Amino acid sequence: MDSHLLPDLSGDAKAWEACLKRLPGERVEKIRRIRHPEGRRQSLGAGLLLQEALDRLAPGAGITDLPYGKPVCAQVPFSLSHTKDRVILSIWEGADQPYEKEDSDYLIGCDIESVRPCRMHIARRFFTASEYQSLEAVQDPTMQDELFCRYWTKKESVLKLTGLGMSLPLHLFDVQGSQVWADPQQVLAWGAKAAKDIPQEKRRQIQKATEILLTKHLFLKEYRWQEYCVAVCSLMDCFCPDLQMYPK
């Protein structure tokens, strides 16, 4: 979704309020707390995309938050992301692809980023050694910029799936291929350390993320639209072949 197509409070208050009426109270309160106009439109766009999908797939379904802030719906696994003037929703509609109930909150994650200049100091800090070396080996600046963005969006999609955000170190897993590879020793060491001296609810989510990285297959799908890279991570190897634009 192009968030520029949405009204803003300062430009068309009537249309703005009409959009808000289509959303649940929790989302409306979140939007009203955002001061920056573009941030408000992004949050509004994310809410409208999600609400339309839920109205179609699970009318009346509620949204709750995991301890680290990931919004989840018990009936419909989903993930939201936005950057600049674009908002995306990745949602599970694979009725013919059943999943384990205990995995419903961790089935999918997505991210969207615009391609920007590669920052090797960021790659050195956050990427695996192999990812950094592959990026360093690219001589063409344009191709290097794109590869950096592709790695970053794929890593962010894994963070979105686990719901931990940047609490999950990016160097623990490699995203060079179509599946995620994690170093078992590093993951175990991180999980043991991260789970210490935190509330039980957060400890469970850390343990779930550790379990996912160590025992689950994490599949990756990449998309490209204009100057944007999009990545989706899922426990199921079942993806939409192309991006679907809204409104069409």
mmCIF file of C-alpha atoms in Angstrom:
data_model
loop_
_atom_site.group_PDB
_atom_site.id
_atom_site.type_symbol
_atom_site.label_atom_id
_atom_site.label_comp_id
_atom_site.label_asym_id
_atom_site.label_seq_id
_atom_site.Cartn_x
_atom_site.Cartn_y
_atom_site.Cartn_z
ATOM 1 C CA MET A 1 0.000 0.000 0.000
ATOM 2 C CA ASP A 2 1.149 3.525 -0.849
ATOM 3 C CA SER A 3 0.587 5.518 2.361
ATOM 4 C CA HIS A 4 0.614 8.763 0.338
ATOM 5 C CA LEU A 5 -2.808 7.725 -0.983
ATOM 6 C CA LEU A 6 -4.231 8.013 2.532
ATOM 7 C CA PRO A 7 -5.537 11.240 4.071
ATOM 8 C CA ASP A 8 -3.746 13.016 6.891
ATOM 9 C CA LEU A 9 -5.248 14.743 9.889
ATOM 10 C CA SER A 10 -3.958 18.179 8.891
ATOM 11 C CA GLY A 11 -5.088 17.880 5.256
ATOM 12 C CA ASP A 12 -8.536 16.284 5.388
ATOM 13 C CA ALA A 13 -9.739 15.743 8.937
ATOM 14 C CA LYS A 14 -13.123 14.383 7.830
ATOM 15 C CA ALA A 15 -11.627 11.678 5.604
ATOM 16 C CA TRP A 16 -9.045 10.934 8.293
ATOM 17 C CA GLU A 17 -11.690 10.302 10.940
ATOM 18 C CA ALA A 18 -13.709 8.184 8.494
ATOM 19 C CA CYS A 19 -10.686 5.906 8.057
ATOM 20 C CA LEU A 20 -10.168 5.685 11.812
ATOM 21 C CA LYS A 21 -13.759 4.527 12.295
ATOM 22 C CA ARG A 22 -12.927 1.389 10.316
ATOM 23 C CA LEU A 23 -10.303 0.357 12.889
ATOM 24 C CA PRO A 24 -10.460 -1.132 16.395
ATOM 25 C CA GLY A 25 -9.942 1.177 19.344
ATOM 26 C CA GLU A 26 -6.430 -0.068 20.181
ATOM 27 C CA ARG A 27 -5.117 0.783 16.709
ATOM 28 C CA VAL A 28 -6.854 4.179 16.774
ATOM 29 C CA GLU A 29 -5.231 5.050 20.105
ATOM 30 C CA LYS A 30 -1.831 4.017 18.763
ATOM 31 C CA ILE A 31 -2.277 6.184 15.661
ATOM 32 C CA ARG A 32 -3.394 9.220 17.647
ATOM 33 C CA ARG A 33 -0.208 9.017 19.764
ATOM 34 C CA ILE A 34 2.015 9.346 16.684
ATOM 35 C CA ARG A 35 3.086 12.926 16.075
ATOM 36 C CA HIS A 36 4.798 12.692 12.687
ATOM 37 C CA PRO A 37 2.298 12.872 9.770
ATOM 38 C CA GLU A 38 4.031 10.189 7.702
ATOM 39 C CA GLY A 39 4.208 7.878 10.712
ATOM 40 C CA ARG A 40 0.478 8.366 11.279
ATOM 41 C CA ARG A 41 -0.304 7.485 7.672
ATOM 42 C CA GLN A 42 1.934 4.407 7.827
ATOM 43 C CA SER A 43 0.186 3.170 10.960
ATOM 44 C CA LEU A 44 -3.211 3.936 9.439
ATOM 45 C CA GLY A 45 -2.309 2.045 6.258
ATOM 46 C CA ALA A 46 -1.090 -0.946 8.249
ATOM 47 C CA GLY A 47 -4.279 -0.966 10.281
ATOM 48 C CA LEU A 48 -6.535 -0.749 7.226
ATOM 49 C CA LEU A 49 -4.701 -3.547 5.412
ATOM 50 C CA LEU A 50 -4.906 -5.814 8.421
ATOM 51 C CA GLN A 51 -8.521 -5.004 9.249
ATOM 52 C CA GLU A 52 -9.680 -5.720 5.703
ATOM 53 C CA ALA A 53 -7.907 -9.093 5.762
ATOM 54 C CA LEU A 54 -9.335 -10.015 9.162
ATOM 55 C CA ASP A 55 -12.845 -8.963 8.142
ATOM 56 C CA ARG A 56 -12.553 -11.335 5.205
ATOM 57 C CA LEU A 57 -10.808 -14.272 6.879
ATOM 58 C CA ALA A 58 -11.828 -14.093 10.542
ATOM 59 C CA PRO A 59 -14.557 -11.516 11.277
ATOM 60 C CA GLY A 60 -14.425 -10.306 14.854
ATOM 61 C CA ALA A 61 -10.959 -11.728 15.494
ATOM 62 C CA GLY A 62 -8.941 -9.848 18.086
ATOM 63 C CA ILE A 63 -5.303 -8.743 18.148
ATOM 64 C CA THR A 64 -3.033 -9.291 21.141
ATOM 65 C CA ASP A 65 0.644 -8.517 21.717
ATOM 66 C CA LEU A 66 3.415 -10.922 22.649
ATOM 67 C CA PRO A 67 5.740 -9.873 25.488
ATOM 68 C CA TYR A 68 8.250 -8.223 23.122
ATOM 69 C CA GLY A 69 5.483 -6.344 21.315
ATOM 70 C CA LYS A 70 4.658 -8.506 18.293
ATOM 71 C CA PRO A 71 0.929 -8.191 17.409
ATOM 72 C CA VAL A 72 -0.688 -11.579 16.782
ATOM 73 C CA CYS A 73 -4.084 -13.027 15.899
ATOM 74 C CA ALA A 74 -4.892 -16.584 17.009
ATOM 75 C CA GLN A 75 -7.038 -17.261 13.942
ATOM 76 C CA VAL A 76 -4.878 -15.644 11.230
ATOM 77 C CA PRO A 77 -1.063 -15.494 11.371
ATOM 78 C CA PHE A 78 0.207 -12.201 9.924
ATOM 79 C CA SER A 79 3.092 -9.742 9.853
ATOM 80 C CA LEU A 80 3.229 -6.021 9.075
ATOM 81 C CA SER A 81 6.080 -3.771 7.974
ATOM 82 C CA HIS A 82 6.465 -0.272 6.585
ATOM 83 C CA THR A 83 9.137 2.083 5.313
ATOM 84 C CA LYS A 84 8.912 5.596 3.888
ATOM 85 C CA ASP A 85 5.651 5.653 1.928
ATOM 86 C CA ARG A 86 5.036 1.898 1.647
ATOM 87 C CA VAL A 87 3.204 -0.507 3.952
ATOM 88 C CA ILE A 88 3.031 -4.288 3.492
ATOM 89 C CA LEU A 89 0.988 -7.048 5.085
ATOM 90 C CA SER A 90 1.972 -10.699 4.895
ATOM 91 C CA ILE A 91 -0.871 -12.959 5.949
ATOM 92 C CA TRP A 92 -1.385 -16.719 6.059
ATOM 93 C CA GLU A 93 -4.183 -18.016 3.843
ATOM 94 C CA GLY A 94 -2.894 -21.556 3.299
ATOM 95 C CA ALA A 95 -5.978 -23.514 4.311
ATOM 96 C CA ASP A 96 -4.523 -26.554 2.533
ATOM 97 C CA GLN A 97 -1.254 -26.174 4.450
ATOM 98 C CA PRO A 98 -2.076 -26.818 8.137
ATOM 99 C CA TYR A 99 0.372 -25.724 10.796
ATOM 100 C CA GLU A 100 0.933 -26.636 14.426
ATOM 101 C CA LYS A 101 -1.282 -24.594 16.733
ATOM 102 C CA GLU A 102 1.625 -23.729 19.009
ATOM 103 C CA ASP A 103 3.399 -22.175 16.007
ATOM 104 C CA SER A 104 0.550 -19.853 14.995
ATOM 105 C CA ASP A 105 2.135 -16.771 16.591
ATOM 106 C CA TYR A 106 5.470 -17.517 14.922
ATOM 107 C CA LEU A 107 4.461 -18.675 11.462
ATOM 108 C CA ILE A 108 5.370 -15.630 9.415
ATOM 109 C CA GLY A 109 7.423 -12.432 9.370
ATOM 110 C CA CYS A 110 8.006 -9.785 6.700
ATOM 111 C CA ASP A 111 10.019 -6.655 6.007
ATOM 112 C CA ILE A 112 10.235 -3.944 3.348
ATOM 113 C CA GLU A 113 13.139 -1.552 2.796
ATOM 114 C CA SER A 114 14.171 0.868 0.078
ATOM 115 C CA VAL A 115 17.580 0.253 -1.443
ATOM 116 C CA ARG A 116 20.115 2.679 0.007
ATOM 117 C CA PRO A 117 23.915 2.912 -0.048
ATOM 118 C CA CYS A 118 25.621 -0.121 1.487
ATOM 119 C CA ARG A 119 27.085 0.491 4.930
ATOM 120 C CA MET A 120 29.920 -1.929 5.439
ATOM 121 C CA HIS A 121 30.413 -0.940 9.081
ATOM 122 C CA ILE A 122 26.816 -2.013 9.745
ATOM 123 C CA ALA A 123 27.382 -5.271 7.874
ATOM 124 C CA ARG A 124 30.573 -5.944 9.832
ATOM 125 C CA ARG A 125 28.714 -5.435 13.103
ATOM 126 C CA PHE A 126 25.473 -7.282 12.416
ATOM 127 C CA PHE A 127 26.013 -9.819 9.629
ATOM 128 C CA THR A 128 27.617 -13.241 9.814
ATOM 129 C CA ALA A 129 31.235 -13.466 8.702
ATOM 130 C CA SER A 130 30.162 -15.287 5.537
ATOM 131 C CA GLU A 131 27.519 -12.681 4.698
ATOM 132 C CA TYR A 132 30.012 -9.869 5.218
ATOM 133 C CA GLN A 133 32.607 -11.551 3.028
ATOM 134 C CA SER A 134 30.113 -12.144 0.223
ATOM 135 C CA LEU A 135 29.066 -8.490 0.399
ATOM 136 C CA GLU A 136 32.675 -7.296 0.439
ATOM 137 C CA ALA A 137 33.407 -9.365 -2.681
ATOM 138 C CA VAL A 138 30.841 -7.461 -4.785
ATOM 139 C CA GLN A 139 32.729 -4.830 -6.782
ATOM 140 C CA ASP A 140 29.813 -3.041 -8.425
ATOM 141 C CA PRO A 141 28.451 -0.397 -5.970
ATOM 142 C CA THR A 142 24.862 -0.689 -7.236
ATOM 143 C CA MET A 143 24.859 -4.468 -6.873
ATOM 144 C CA GLN A 144 26.478 -4.169 -3.447
ATOM 145 C CA ASP A 145 23.784 -1.726 -2.307
ATOM 146 C CA GLU A 146 21.062 -4.130 -3.434
ATOM 147 C CA LEU A 147 22.674 -7.168 -1.805
ATOM 148 C CA PHE A 148 23.037 -5.301 1.488
ATOM 149 C CA CYS A 149 19.324 -4.425 1.373
ATOM 150 C CA ARG A 150 18.359 -7.988 0.477
ATOM 151 C CA TYR A 151 20.307 -9.390 3.429
ATOM 152 C CA TRP A 152 18.854 -6.779 5.773
ATOM 153 C CA THR A 153 15.228 -7.363 4.782
ATOM 154 C CA LYS A 154 15.622 -11.132 5.083
ATOM 155 C CA LYS A 155 17.159 -10.767 8.534
ATOM 156 C CA GLU A 156 14.407 -8.377 9.601
ATOM 157 C CA SER A 157 11.785 -10.865 8.402
ATOM 158 C CA VAL A 158 13.308 -13.454 10.764
ATOM 159 C CA LEU A 159 13.191 -10.945 13.625
ATOM 160 C CA LYS A 160 9.546 -10.242 12.806
ATOM 161 C CA LEU A 161 8.736 -13.962 12.808
ATOM 162 C CA THR A 162 10.230 -14.488 16.268
ATOM 163 C CA GLY A 163 8.742 -11.239 17.516
ATOM 164 C CA LEU A 164 11.967 -10.309 19.300
ATOM 165 C CA GLY A 165 13.046 -7.454 17.073
ATOM 166 C CA MET A 166 16.636 -6.369 17.629
ATOM 167 C CA SER A 167 16.698 -8.322 20.904
ATOM 168 C CA LEU A 168 17.637 -11.253 18.661
ATOM 169 C CA PRO A 169 21.249 -10.757 17.465
ATOM 170 C CA LEU A 170 21.446 -10.698 13.680
ATOM 171 C CA HIS A 171 24.781 -12.509 13.545
ATOM 172 C CA LEU A 172 23.236 -15.690 14.990
ATOM 173 C CA PHE A 173 21.741 -16.686 11.650
ATOM 174 C CA ASP A 174 22.683 -16.582 7.980
ATOM 175 C CA VAL A 175 20.208 -15.606 5.242
ATOM 176 C CA GLN A 176 22.263 -15.966 2.051
ATOM 177 C CA GLY A 177 20.054 -18.721 0.643
ATOM 178 C CA SER A 178 16.345 -19.485 0.520
ATOM 179 C CA GLN A 179 16.458 -20.915 4.054
ATOM 180 C CA VAL A 180 17.844 -19.594 7.310
ATOM 181 C CA TRP A 181 20.905 -21.271 8.792
ATOM 182 C CA ALA A 182 21.733 -20.736 12.464
ATOM 183 C CA ASP A 183 24.860 -21.646 14.423
ATOM 184 C CA PRO A 184 23.590 -24.040 17.143
ATOM 185 C CA GLN A 185 26.316 -23.256 19.689
ATOM 186 C CA GLN A 186 25.888 -19.508 19.361
ATOM 187 C CA VAL A 187 22.103 -19.782 19.557
ATOM 188 C CA LEU A 188 22.235 -21.950 22.681
ATOM 189 C CA ALA A 189 24.723 -19.617 24.371
ATOM 190 C CA TRP A 190 22.656 -16.556 23.506
ATOM 191 C CA GLY A 191 19.389 -18.181 24.599
ATOM 192 C CA ALA A 192 20.783 -19.195 27.995
ATOM 193 C CA LYS A 193 22.159 -15.707 28.633
ATOM 194 C CA ALA A 194 19.134 -13.797 27.308
ATOM 195 C CA ALA A 195 16.657 -15.811 29.402
ATOM 196 C CA LYS A 196 18.324 -14.876 32.698
ATOM 197 C CA ASP A 197 16.744 -12.381 35.079
ATOM 198 C CA ILE A 198 13.772 -11.443 32.872
ATOM 199 C CA PRO A 199 10.012 -11.859 33.424
ATOM 200 C CA GLN A 200 8.654 -15.344 32.783
ATOM 201 C CA GLU A 201 6.565 -14.233 29.791
ATOM 202 C CA LYS A 202 9.623 -12.822 28.015
ATOM 203 C CA ARG A 203 11.642 -15.887 28.990
ATOM 204 C CA ARG A 204 9.114 -18.111 27.221
ATOM 205 C CA GLN A 205 9.413 -16.047 24.053
ATOM 206 C CA ILE A 206 13.223 -16.250 24.169
ATOM 207 C CA GLN A 207 12.948 -20.010 24.595
ATOM 208 C CA LYS A 208 10.498 -20.222 21.682
ATOM 209 C CA ALA A 209 12.839 -18.242 19.450
ATOM 210 C CA THR A 210 15.716 -20.534 20.433
ATOM 211 C CA GLU A 211 13.590 -23.576 19.635
ATOM 212 C CA ILE A 212 12.612 -22.151 16.245
ATOM 213 C CA LEU A 213 16.197 -21.373 15.242
ATOM 214 C CA LEU A 214 17.448 -24.783 16.362
ATOM 215 C CA THR A 215 14.665 -27.154 15.321
ATOM 216 C CA LYS A 216 12.517 -25.525 12.615
ATOM 217 C CA HIS A 217 13.026 -24.953 8.910
ATOM 218 C CA LEU A 218 12.791 -21.226 8.187
ATOM 219 C CA PHE A 219 11.992 -20.528 4.541
ATOM 220 C CA LEU A 220 12.646 -17.196 2.823
ATOM 221 C CA LYS A 221 10.961 -15.547 -0.147
ATOM 222 C CA GLU A 222 12.175 -12.329 -1.771
ATOM 223 C CA TYR A 223 10.247 -9.818 -3.862
ATOM 224 C CA ARG A 224 11.288 -6.630 -5.642
ATOM 225 C CA TRP A 225 9.093 -3.656 -6.482
ATOM 226 C CA GLN A 226 10.603 -0.464 -7.853
ATOM 227 C CA GLU A 227 13.353 0.576 -5.403
ATOM 228 C CA TYR A 228 12.024 -1.620 -2.597
ATOM 229 C CA CYS A 229 13.233 -5.014 -1.418
ATOM 230 C CA VAL A 230 10.656 -7.212 0.319
ATOM 231 C CA ALA A 231 11.341 -10.408 2.257
ATOM 232 C CA VAL A 232 9.000 -12.906 3.901
ATOM 233 C CA CYS A 233 10.102 -15.609 6.333
ATOM 234 C CA SER A 234 7.836 -18.545 7.200
ATOM 235 C CA LEU A 235 7.878 -21.924 8.881
ATOM 236 C CA MET A 236 6.047 -23.206 5.785
ATOM 237 C CA ASP A 237 7.497 -23.292 2.276
ATOM 238 C CA CYS A 238 4.374 -21.761 0.766
ATOM 239 C CA PHE A 239 4.463 -18.200 -0.581
ATOM 240 C CA CYS A 240 2.495 -15.949 -2.887
ATOM 241 C CA PRO A 241 4.319 -15.877 -6.257
ATOM 242 C CA ASP A 242 4.034 -12.097 -6.597
ATOM 243 C CA LEU A 243 3.231 -9.028 -4.547
ATOM 244 C CA GLN A 244 -0.409 -7.957 -4.581
ATOM 245 C CA MET A 245 -0.901 -4.214 -4.654
ATOM 246 C CA TYR A 246 -3.632 -2.465 -2.670
ATOM 247 C CA PRO A 247 -5.534 -0.529 -3.723
ATOM 248 C CA LYS A 248 -5.297 -2.067 -7.193
#
